């Protein structure tokens, strides 16, 4: 059925994005990837199988050495953020581009198989509520860059401190 859908949509393959299924299911996931790769290549040798991976595999979901032969590309997803600061800093944290890419390269994934998925969004961190909100780039340009001047850091990127009463930072836009 997958082959019919791929042909119908004029696609060239399938991307797998499973999250937080835990290390107890690593072997099942590896078998699934092996099977789907076999079925895709059986239907059409040019079909691609990609897997989207988190920057940090905190649940040890993926046995990279076992699945690597079955995967055409690994997409490292730098577009999500669950802790304070920039979405994808260049250096300095476990979620940085440098550290995240090195983590997978050190697992012997060939560099030509890695794609970095980056967002075109910013993230607004509210100090009092400790909540975050993604902002589209065009919204940032329209609503923030006309009122505030960003500061730039060679590792973190651009930051706007949003000040209330000329002294209290109420939020930061990265």
mmCIF file with all atom_site columns, C-alpha atoms in Angstrom:
data_model
loop_
_atom_site.group_PDB
_atom_site.id
_atom_site.type_symbol
_atom_site.label_atom_id
_atom_site.label_alt_id
_atom_site.label_comp_id
_atom_site.label_asym_id
_atom_site.label_entity_id
_atom_site.label_seq_id
_atom_site.pdbx_PDB_ins_code
_atom_site.Cartn_x
_atom_site.Cartn_y
_atom_site.Cartn_z
_atom_site.occupancy
_atom_site.B_iso_or_equiv
_atom_site.pdbx_formal_charge
_atom_site.auth_seq_id
_atom_site.auth_comp_id
_atom_site.auth_asym_id
_atom_site.auth_atom_id
_atom_site.pdbx_PDB_model_num
ATOM 1   C CA . UNK A 1 1   ? 0.000  0.000  0.000  1.00 0.00 ? 1   UNK A CA 1
ATOM 2   C CA . UNK A 1 2   ? 2.905  2.367  0.738  1.00 0.00 ? 2   UNK A CA 1
ATOM 3   C CA . UNK A 1 3   ? 4.179  1.943  -2.823 1.00 0.00 ? 3   UNK A CA 1
ATOM 4   C CA . UNK A 1 4   ? 0.788  2.987  -4.242 1.00 0.00 ? 4   UNK A CA 1
ATOM 5   C CA . UNK A 1 5   ? 0.669  6.068  -2.029 1.00 0.00 ? 5   UNK A CA 1
ATOM 6   C CA . UNK A 1 6   ? 4.250  7.045  -2.898 1.00 0.00 ? 6   UNK A CA 1
ATOM 7   C CA . UNK A 1 7   ? 3.452  6.754  -6.618 1.00 0.00 ? 7   UNK A CA 1
ATOM 8   C CA . UNK A 1 8   ? 0.137  8.592  -6.244 1.00 0.00 ? 8   UNK A CA 1
ATOM 9   C CA . UNK A 1 9   ? 1.797  11.522 -4.448 1.00 0.00 ? 9   UNK A CA 1
ATOM 10  C CA . UNK A 1 10  ? 4.790  11.469 -6.827 1.00 0.00 ? 10  UNK A CA 1
ATOM 11  C CA . UNK A 1 11  ? 7.074  11.196 -3.802 1.00 0.00 ? 11  UNK A CA 1
ATOM 12  C CA . UNK A 1 12  ? 10.522 9.639  -3.753 1.00 0.00 ? 12  UNK A CA 1
ATOM 13  C CA . UNK A 1 13  ? 10.436 7.921  -0.388 1.00 0.00 ? 13  UNK A CA 1
ATOM 14  C CA . UNK A 1 14  ? 9.381  7.920  3.240  1.00 0.00 ? 14  UNK A CA 1
ATOM 15  C CA . UNK A 1 15  ? 10.528 9.819  6.314  1.00 0.00 ? 15  UNK A CA 1
ATOM 16  C CA . UNK A 1 16  ? 10.124 8.153  9.706  1.00 0.00 ? 16  UNK A CA 1
ATOM 17  C CA . UNK A 1 17  ? 9.572  10.338 12.776 1.00 0.00 ? 17  UNK A CA 1
ATOM 18  C CA . UNK A 1 18  ? 8.884  8.384  15.960 1.00 0.00 ? 18  UNK A CA 1
ATOM 19  C CA . UNK A 1 19  ? 9.522  9.948  19.343 1.00 0.00 ? 19  UNK A CA 1
ATOM 20  C CA . UNK A 1 20  ? 10.121 8.682  22.852 1.00 0.00 ? 20  UNK A CA 1
ATOM 21  C CA . UNK A 1 21  ? 9.405  5.006  22.285 1.00 0.00 ? 21  UNK A CA 1
ATOM 22  C CA . UNK A 1 22  ? 12.131 3.993  24.744 1.00 0.00 ? 22  UNK A CA 1
ATOM 23  C CA . UNK A 1 23  ? 15.118 1.696  24.723 1.00 0.00 ? 23  UNK A CA 1
ATOM 24  C CA . UNK A 1 24  ? 12.893 -1.338 25.376 1.00 0.00 ? 24  UNK A CA 1
ATOM 25  C CA . UNK A 1 25  ? 11.645 -0.928 21.795 1.00 0.00 ? 25  UNK A CA 1
ATOM 26  C CA . UNK A 1 26  ? 15.030 -0.343 20.123 1.00 0.00 ? 26  UNK A CA 1
ATOM 27  C CA . UNK A 1 27  ? 15.136 -3.820 18.610 1.00 0.00 ? 27  UNK A CA 1
ATOM 28  C CA . UNK A 1 28  ? 11.549 -3.520 17.352 1.00 0.00 ? 28  UNK A CA 1
ATOM 29  C CA . UNK A 1 29  ? 12.386 -0.173 15.766 1.00 0.00 ? 29  UNK A CA 1
ATOM 30  C CA . UNK A 1 30  ? 15.484 -1.647 14.112 1.00 0.00 ? 30  UNK A CA 1
ATOM 31  C CA . UNK A 1 31  ? 13.403 -4.511 12.699 1.00 0.00 ? 31  UNK A CA 1
ATOM 32  C CA . UNK A 1 32  ? 10.784 -2.049 11.476 1.00 0.00 ? 32  UNK A CA 1
ATOM 33  C CA . UNK A 1 33  ? 13.424 0.055  9.691  1.00 0.00 ? 33  UNK A CA 1
ATOM 34  C CA . UNK A 1 34  ? 14.942 -3.052 8.122  1.00 0.00 ? 34  UNK A CA 1
ATOM 35  C CA . UNK A 1 35  ? 11.530 -4.212 6.906  1.00 0.00 ? 35  UNK A CA 1
ATOM 36  C CA . UNK A 1 36  ? 10.394 -0.860 5.551  1.00 0.00 ? 36  UNK A CA 1
ATOM 37  C CA . UNK A 1 37  ? 13.737 -0.417 3.767  1.00 0.00 ? 37  UNK A CA 1
ATOM 38  C CA . UNK A 1 38  ? 13.359 -3.857 2.192  1.00 0.00 ? 38  UNK A CA 1
ATOM 39  C CA . UNK A 1 39  ? 9.777  -3.125 1.072  1.00 0.00 ? 39  UNK A CA 1
ATOM 40  C CA . UNK A 1 40  ? 10.687 0.305  -0.316 1.00 0.00 ? 40  UNK A CA 1
ATOM 41  C CA . UNK A 1 41  ? 13.680 -0.965 -2.284 1.00 0.00 ? 41  UNK A CA 1
ATOM 42  C CA . UNK A 1 42  ? 11.681 -3.955 -3.494 1.00 0.00 ? 42  UNK A CA 1
ATOM 43  C CA . UNK A 1 43  ? 9.045  -1.586 -4.882 1.00 0.00 ? 43  UNK A CA 1
ATOM 44  C CA . UNK A 1 44  ? 11.566 0.827  -6.406 1.00 0.00 ? 44  UNK A CA 1
ATOM 45  C CA . UNK A 1 45  ? 15.346 0.880  -5.834 1.00 0.00 ? 45  UNK A CA 1
ATOM 46  C CA . UNK A 1 46  ? 15.390 4.679  -6.056 1.00 0.00 ? 46  UNK A CA 1
ATOM 47  C CA . UNK A 1 47  ? 12.964 5.212  -3.149 1.00 0.00 ? 47  UNK A CA 1
ATOM 48  C CA . UNK A 1 48  ? 14.641 6.877  -0.163 1.00 0.00 ? 48  UNK A CA 1
ATOM 49  C CA . UNK A 1 49  ? 14.207 6.067  3.520  1.00 0.00 ? 49  UNK A CA 1
ATOM 50  C CA . UNK A 1 50  ? 14.983 8.912  5.902  1.00 0.00 ? 50  UNK A CA 1
ATOM 51  C CA . UNK A 1 51  ? 14.689 9.066  9.677  1.00 0.00 ? 51  UNK A CA 1
ATOM 52  C CA . UNK A 1 52  ? 14.270 12.230 11.709 1.00 0.00 ? 52  UNK A CA 1
ATOM 53  C CA . UNK A 1 53  ? 16.335 12.062 14.889 1.00 0.00 ? 53  UNK A CA 1
ATOM 54  C CA . UNK A 1 54  ? 16.322 14.352 17.925 1.00 0.00 ? 54  UNK A CA 1
ATOM 55  C CA . UNK A 1 55  ? 19.441 16.384 18.653 1.00 0.00 ? 55  UNK A CA 1
ATOM 56  C CA . UNK A 1 56  ? 19.734 14.486 21.954 1.00 0.00 ? 56  UNK A CA 1
ATOM 57  C CA . UNK A 1 57  ? 18.420 10.903 22.086 1.00 0.00 ? 57  UNK A CA 1
ATOM 58  C CA . UNK A 1 58  ? 17.686 11.059 25.813 1.00 0.00 ? 58  UNK A CA 1
ATOM 59  C CA . UNK A 1 59  ? 15.524 7.907  25.752 1.00 0.00 ? 59  UNK A CA 1
ATOM 60  C CA . UNK A 1 60  ? 18.104 5.807  23.845 1.00 0.00 ? 60  UNK A CA 1
ATOM 61  C CA . UNK A 1 61  ? 15.556 4.995  21.167 1.00 0.00 ? 61  UNK A CA 1
ATOM 62  C CA . UNK A 1 62  ? 17.881 4.561  18.214 1.00 0.00 ? 62  UNK A CA 1
ATOM 63  C CA . UNK A 1 63  ? 20.543 1.909  17.648 1.00 0.00 ? 63  UNK A CA 1
ATOM 64  C CA . UNK A 1 64  ? 22.355 3.973  15.045 1.00 0.00 ? 64  UNK A CA 1
ATOM 65  C CA . UNK A 1 65  ? 24.934 1.314  14.125 1.00 0.00 ? 65  UNK A CA 1
ATOM 66  C CA . UNK A 1 66  ? 22.180 -1.212 13.403 1.00 0.00 ? 66  UNK A CA 1
ATOM 67  C CA . UNK A 1 67  ? 19.859 1.049  11.397 1.00 0.00 ? 67  UNK A CA 1
ATOM 68  C CA . UNK A 1 68  ? 22.489 3.037  9.484  1.00 0.00 ? 68  UNK A CA 1
ATOM 69  C CA . UNK A 1 69  ? 22.825 0.512  6.602  1.00 0.00 ? 69  UNK A CA 1
ATOM 70  C CA . UNK A 1 70  ? 19.063 0.714  5.958  1.00 0.00 ? 70  UNK A CA 1
ATOM 71  C CA . UNK A 1 71  ? 18.740 4.505  6.009  1.00 0.00 ? 71  UNK A CA 1
ATOM 72  C CA . UNK A 1 72  ? 19.514 6.830  3.101  1.00 0.00 ? 72  UNK A CA 1
ATOM 73  C CA . UNK A 1 73  ? 19.539 10.049 5.164  1.00 0.00 ? 73  UNK A CA 1
ATOM 74  C CA . UNK A 1 74  ? 19.331 11.015 8.825  1.00 0.00 ? 74  UNK A CA 1
ATOM 75  C CA . UNK A 1 75  ? 17.600 14.323 9.507  1.00 0.00 ? 75  UNK A CA 1
ATOM 76  C CA . UNK A 1 76  ? 18.820 15.811 12.782 1.00 0.00 ? 76  UNK A CA 1
ATOM 77  C CA . UNK A 1 77  ? 15.952 17.970 14.064 1.00 0.00 ? 77  UNK A CA 1
ATOM 78  C CA . UNK A 1 78  ? 17.331 21.221 15.463 1.00 0.00 ? 78  UNK A CA 1
ATOM 79  C CA . UNK A 1 79  ? 13.935 22.940 15.137 1.00 0.00 ? 79  UNK A CA 1
ATOM 80  C CA . UNK A 1 80  ? 12.604 22.022 18.590 1.00 0.00 ? 80  UNK A CA 1
ATOM 81  C CA . UNK A 1 81  ? 13.661 23.473 21.870 1.00 0.00 ? 81  UNK A CA 1
ATOM 82  C CA . UNK A 1 82  ? 12.626 22.590 25.388 1.00 0.00 ? 82  UNK A CA 1
ATOM 83  C CA . UNK A 1 83  ? 15.057 24.563 27.507 1.00 0.00 ? 83  UNK A CA 1
ATOM 84  C CA . UNK A 1 84  ? 15.970 28.232 27.841 1.00 0.00 ? 84  UNK A CA 1
ATOM 85  C CA . UNK A 1 85  ? 18.042 30.014 25.217 1.00 0.00 ? 85  UNK A CA 1
ATOM 86  C CA . UNK A 1 86  ? 18.378 29.984 21.455 1.00 0.00 ? 86  UNK A CA 1
ATOM 87  C CA . UNK A 1 87  ? 16.732 27.214 19.442 1.00 0.00 ? 87  UNK A CA 1
ATOM 88  C CA . UNK A 1 88  ? 19.917 26.021 17.740 1.00 0.00 ? 88  UNK A CA 1
ATOM 89  C CA . UNK A 1 89  ? 23.060 27.734 19.025 1.00 0.00 ? 89  UNK A CA 1
ATOM 90  C CA . UNK A 1 90  ? 26.272 27.125 17.118 1.00 0.00 ? 90  UNK A CA 1
ATOM 91  C CA . UNK A 1 91  ? 28.254 25.987 20.181 1.00 0.00 ? 91  UNK A CA 1
ATOM 92  C CA . UNK A 1 92  ? 28.098 25.655 23.914 1.00 0.00 ? 92  UNK A CA 1
ATOM 93  C CA . UNK A 1 93  ? 25.308 23.207 24.734 1.00 0.00 ? 93  UNK A CA 1
ATOM 94  C CA . UNK A 1 94  ? 24.130 19.653 24.117 1.00 0.00 ? 94  UNK A CA 1
ATOM 95  C CA . UNK A 1 95  ? 21.556 21.129 21.700 1.00 0.00 ? 95  UNK A CA 1
ATOM 96  C CA . UNK A 1 96  ? 24.057 23.175 19.682 1.00 0.00 ? 96  UNK A CA 1
ATOM 97  C CA . UNK A 1 97  ? 24.702 22.510 16.007 1.00 0.00 ? 97  UNK A CA 1
ATOM 98  C CA . UNK A 1 98  ? 28.310 21.573 16.619 1.00 0.00 ? 98  UNK A CA 1
ATOM 99  C CA . UNK A 1 99  ? 27.643 19.157 19.470 1.00 0.00 ? 99  UNK A CA 1
ATOM 100 C CA . UNK A 1 100 ? 24.523 17.653 17.897 1.00 0.00 ? 100 UNK A CA 1
ATOM 101 C CA . UNK A 1 101 ? 26.172 16.948 14.557 1.00 0.00 ? 101 UNK A CA 1
ATOM 102 C CA . UNK A 1 102 ? 29.345 15.617 16.201 1.00 0.00 ? 102 UNK A CA 1
ATOM 103 C CA . UNK A 1 103 ? 27.236 13.275 18.347 1.00 0.00 ? 103 UNK A CA 1
ATOM 104 C CA . UNK A 1 104 ? 25.912 11.496 15.254 1.00 0.00 ? 104 UNK A CA 1
ATOM 105 C CA . UNK A 1 105 ? 29.105 11.735 13.223 1.00 0.00 ? 105 UNK A CA 1
ATOM 106 C CA . UNK A 1 106 ? 30.911 10.029 16.119 1.00 0.00 ? 106 UNK A CA 1
ATOM 107 C CA . UNK A 1 107 ? 28.487 7.128  15.721 1.00 0.00 ? 107 UNK A CA 1
ATOM 108 C CA . UNK A 1 108 ? 29.980 6.590  12.259 1.00 0.00 ? 108 UNK A CA 1
ATOM 109 C CA . UNK A 1 109 ? 27.132 7.989  10.198 1.00 0.00 ? 109 UNK A CA 1
ATOM 110 C CA . UNK A 1 110 ? 28.746 9.133  6.943  1.00 0.00 ? 110 UNK A CA 1
ATOM 111 C CA . UNK A 1 111 ? 28.544 12.945 6.693  1.00 0.00 ? 111 UNK A CA 1
ATOM 112 C CA . UNK A 1 112 ? 26.775 12.704 3.307  1.00 0.00 ? 112 UNK A CA 1
ATOM 113 C CA . UNK A 1 113 ? 23.882 10.951 5.089  1.00 0.00 ? 113 UNK A CA 1
ATOM 114 C CA . UNK A 1 114 ? 23.248 13.781 7.575  1.00 0.00 ? 114 UNK A CA 1
ATOM 115 C CA . UNK A 1 115 ? 20.838 16.658 7.042  1.00 0.00 ? 115 UNK A CA 1
ATOM 116 C CA . UNK A 1 116 ? 20.446 19.384 9.690  1.00 0.00 ? 116 UNK A CA 1
ATOM 117 C CA . UNK A 1 117 ? 16.813 20.487 10.017 1.00 0.00 ? 117 UNK A CA 1
ATOM 118 C CA . UNK A 1 118 ? 16.778 24.127 11.132 1.00 0.00 ? 118 UNK A CA 1
ATOM 119 C CA . UNK A 1 119 ? 13.851 26.388 11.877 1.00 0.00 ? 119 UNK A CA 1
ATOM 120 C CA . UNK A 1 120 ? 13.197 29.817 10.443 1.00 0.00 ? 120 UNK A CA 1
ATOM 121 C CA . UNK A 1 121 ? 11.538 30.774 13.736 1.00 0.00 ? 121 UNK A CA 1
ATOM 122 C CA . UNK A 1 122 ? 12.653 32.504 16.870 1.00 0.00 ? 122 UNK A CA 1
ATOM 123 C CA . UNK A 1 123 ? 11.648 31.657 20.404 1.00 0.00 ? 123 UNK A CA 1
ATOM 124 C CA . UNK A 1 124 ? 10.227 34.108 22.928 1.00 0.00 ? 124 UNK A CA 1
ATOM 125 C CA . UNK A 1 125 ? 10.956 33.223 26.562 1.00 0.00 ? 125 UNK A CA 1
ATOM 126 C CA . UNK A 1 126 ? 8.713  34.774 29.221 1.00 0.00 ? 126 UNK A CA 1
ATOM 127 C CA . UNK A 1 127 ? 10.540 35.295 32.517 1.00 0.00 ? 127 UNK A CA 1
ATOM 128 C CA . UNK A 1 128 ? 7.623  35.323 34.956 1.00 0.00 ? 128 UNK A CA 1
ATOM 129 C CA . UNK A 1 129 ? 5.646  32.413 33.507 1.00 0.00 ? 129 UNK A CA 1
ATOM 130 C CA . UNK A 1 130 ? 8.784  30.509 32.364 1.00 0.00 ? 130 UNK A CA 1
ATOM 131 C CA . UNK A 1 131 ? 6.902  29.734 29.152 1.00 0.00 ? 131 UNK A CA 1
ATOM 132 C CA . UNK A 1 132 ? 8.121  29.861 25.602 1.00 0.00 ? 132 UNK A CA 1
ATOM 133 C CA . UNK A 1 133 ? 6.445  30.672 22.325 1.00 0.00 ? 133 UNK A CA 1
ATOM 134 C CA . UNK A 1 134 ? 7.770  30.214 18.799 1.00 0.00 ? 134 UNK A CA 1
ATOM 135 C CA . UNK A 1 135 ? 7.607  33.300 16.597 1.00 0.00 ? 135 UNK A CA 1
ATOM 136 C CA . UNK A 1 136 ? 7.738  33.243 12.799 1.00 0.00 ? 136 UNK A CA 1
ATOM 137 C CA . UNK A 1 137 ? 10.618 35.194 11.297 1.00 0.00 ? 137 UNK A CA 1
ATOM 138 C CA . UNK A 1 138 ? 8.314  37.646 9.483  1.00 0.00 ? 138 UNK A CA 1
ATOM 139 C CA . UNK A 1 139 ? 6.520  38.330 12.806 1.00 0.00 ? 139 UNK A CA 1
ATOM 140 C CA . UNK A 1 140 ? 9.872  39.028 14.453 1.00 0.00 ? 140 UNK A CA 1
ATOM 141 C CA . UNK A 1 141 ? 10.830 41.472 11.705 1.00 0.00 ? 141 UNK A CA 1
ATOM 142 C CA . UNK A 1 142 ? 7.450  43.219 11.777 1.00 0.00 ? 142 UNK A CA 1
ATOM 143 C CA . UNK A 1 143 ? 6.749  43.337 15.525 1.00 0.00 ? 143 UNK A CA 1
ATOM 144 C CA . UNK A 1 144 ? 10.147 43.320 17.225 1.00 0.00 ? 144 UNK A CA 1
ATOM 145 C CA . UNK A 1 145 ? 12.952 44.568 14.977 1.00 0.00 ? 145 UNK A CA 1
ATOM 146 C CA . UNK A 1 146 ? 11.115 47.862 14.473 1.00 0.00 ? 146 UNK A CA 1
ATOM 147 C CA . UNK A 1 147 ? 11.101 48.459 18.273 1.00 0.00 ? 147 UNK A CA 1
ATOM 148 C CA . UNK A 1 148 ? 14.206 46.689 19.596 1.00 0.00 ? 148 UNK A CA 1
ATOM 149 C CA . UNK A 1 149 ? 17.835 46.312 18.604 1.00 0.00 ? 149 UNK A CA 1
ATOM 150 C CA . UNK A 1 150 ? 19.163 42.762 18.844 1.00 0.00 ? 150 UNK A CA 1
ATOM 151 C CA . UNK A 1 151 ? 22.534 41.920 20.309 1.00 0.00 ? 151 UNK A CA 1
ATOM 152 C CA . UNK A 1 152 ? 24.628 39.281 18.589 1.00 0.00 ? 152 UNK A CA 1
ATOM 153 C CA . UNK A 1 153 ? 26.781 36.531 20.023 1.00 0.00 ? 153 UNK A CA 1
ATOM 154 C CA . UNK A 1 154 ? 29.039 34.405 17.811 1.00 0.00 ? 154 UNK A CA 1
ATOM 155 C CA . UNK A 1 155 ? 27.855 31.188 19.525 1.00 0.00 ? 155 UNK A CA 1
ATOM 156 C CA . UNK A 1 156 ? 24.225 31.881 20.361 1.00 0.00 ? 156 UNK A CA 1
ATOM 157 C CA . UNK A 1 157 ? 22.999 34.124 17.551 1.00 0.00 ? 157 UNK A CA 1
ATOM 158 C CA . UNK A 1 158 ? 20.717 37.131 17.981 1.00 0.00 ? 158 UNK A CA 1
ATOM 159 C CA . UNK A 1 159 ? 18.941 38.135 21.195 1.00 0.00 ? 159 UNK A CA 1
ATOM 160 C CA . UNK A 1 160 ? 16.382 40.821 21.935 1.00 0.00 ? 160 UNK A CA 1
ATOM 161 C CA . UNK A 1 161 ? 15.777 41.768 25.571 1.00 0.00 ? 161 UNK A CA 1
ATOM 162 C CA . UNK A 1 162 ? 12.238 43.073 25.906 1.00 0.00 ? 162 UNK A CA 1
ATOM 163 C CA . UNK A 1 163 ? 12.256 45.613 28.715 1.00 0.00 ? 163 UNK A CA 1
ATOM 164 C CA . UNK A 1 164 ? 9.372  47.003 30.759 1.00 0.00 ? 164 UNK A CA 1
ATOM 165 C CA . UNK A 1 165 ? 9.711  50.297 32.628 1.00 0.00 ? 165 UNK A CA 1
ATOM 166 C CA . UNK A 1 166 ? 13.183 50.834 31.122 1.00 0.00 ? 166 UNK A CA 1
ATOM 167 C CA . UNK A 1 167 ? 14.831 48.429 33.578 1.00 0.00 ? 167 UNK A CA 1
ATOM 168 C CA . UNK A 1 168 ? 13.003 45.104 34.026 1.00 0.00 ? 168 UNK A CA 1
ATOM 169 C CA . UNK A 1 169 ? 13.596 42.436 31.395 1.00 0.00 ? 169 UNK A CA 1
ATOM 170 C CA . UNK A 1 170 ? 10.248 40.668 30.996 1.00 0.00 ? 170 UNK A CA 1
ATOM 171 C CA . UNK A 1 171 ? 11.160 38.374 28.141 1.00 0.00 ? 171 UNK A CA 1
ATOM 172 C CA . UNK A 1 172 ? 13.876 37.476 25.664 1.00 0.00 ? 172 UNK A CA 1
ATOM 173 C CA . UNK A 1 173 ? 13.493 36.739 21.991 1.00 0.00 ? 173 UNK A CA 1
ATOM 174 C CA . UNK A 1 174 ? 16.196 34.507 20.536 1.00 0.00 ? 174 UNK A CA 1
#
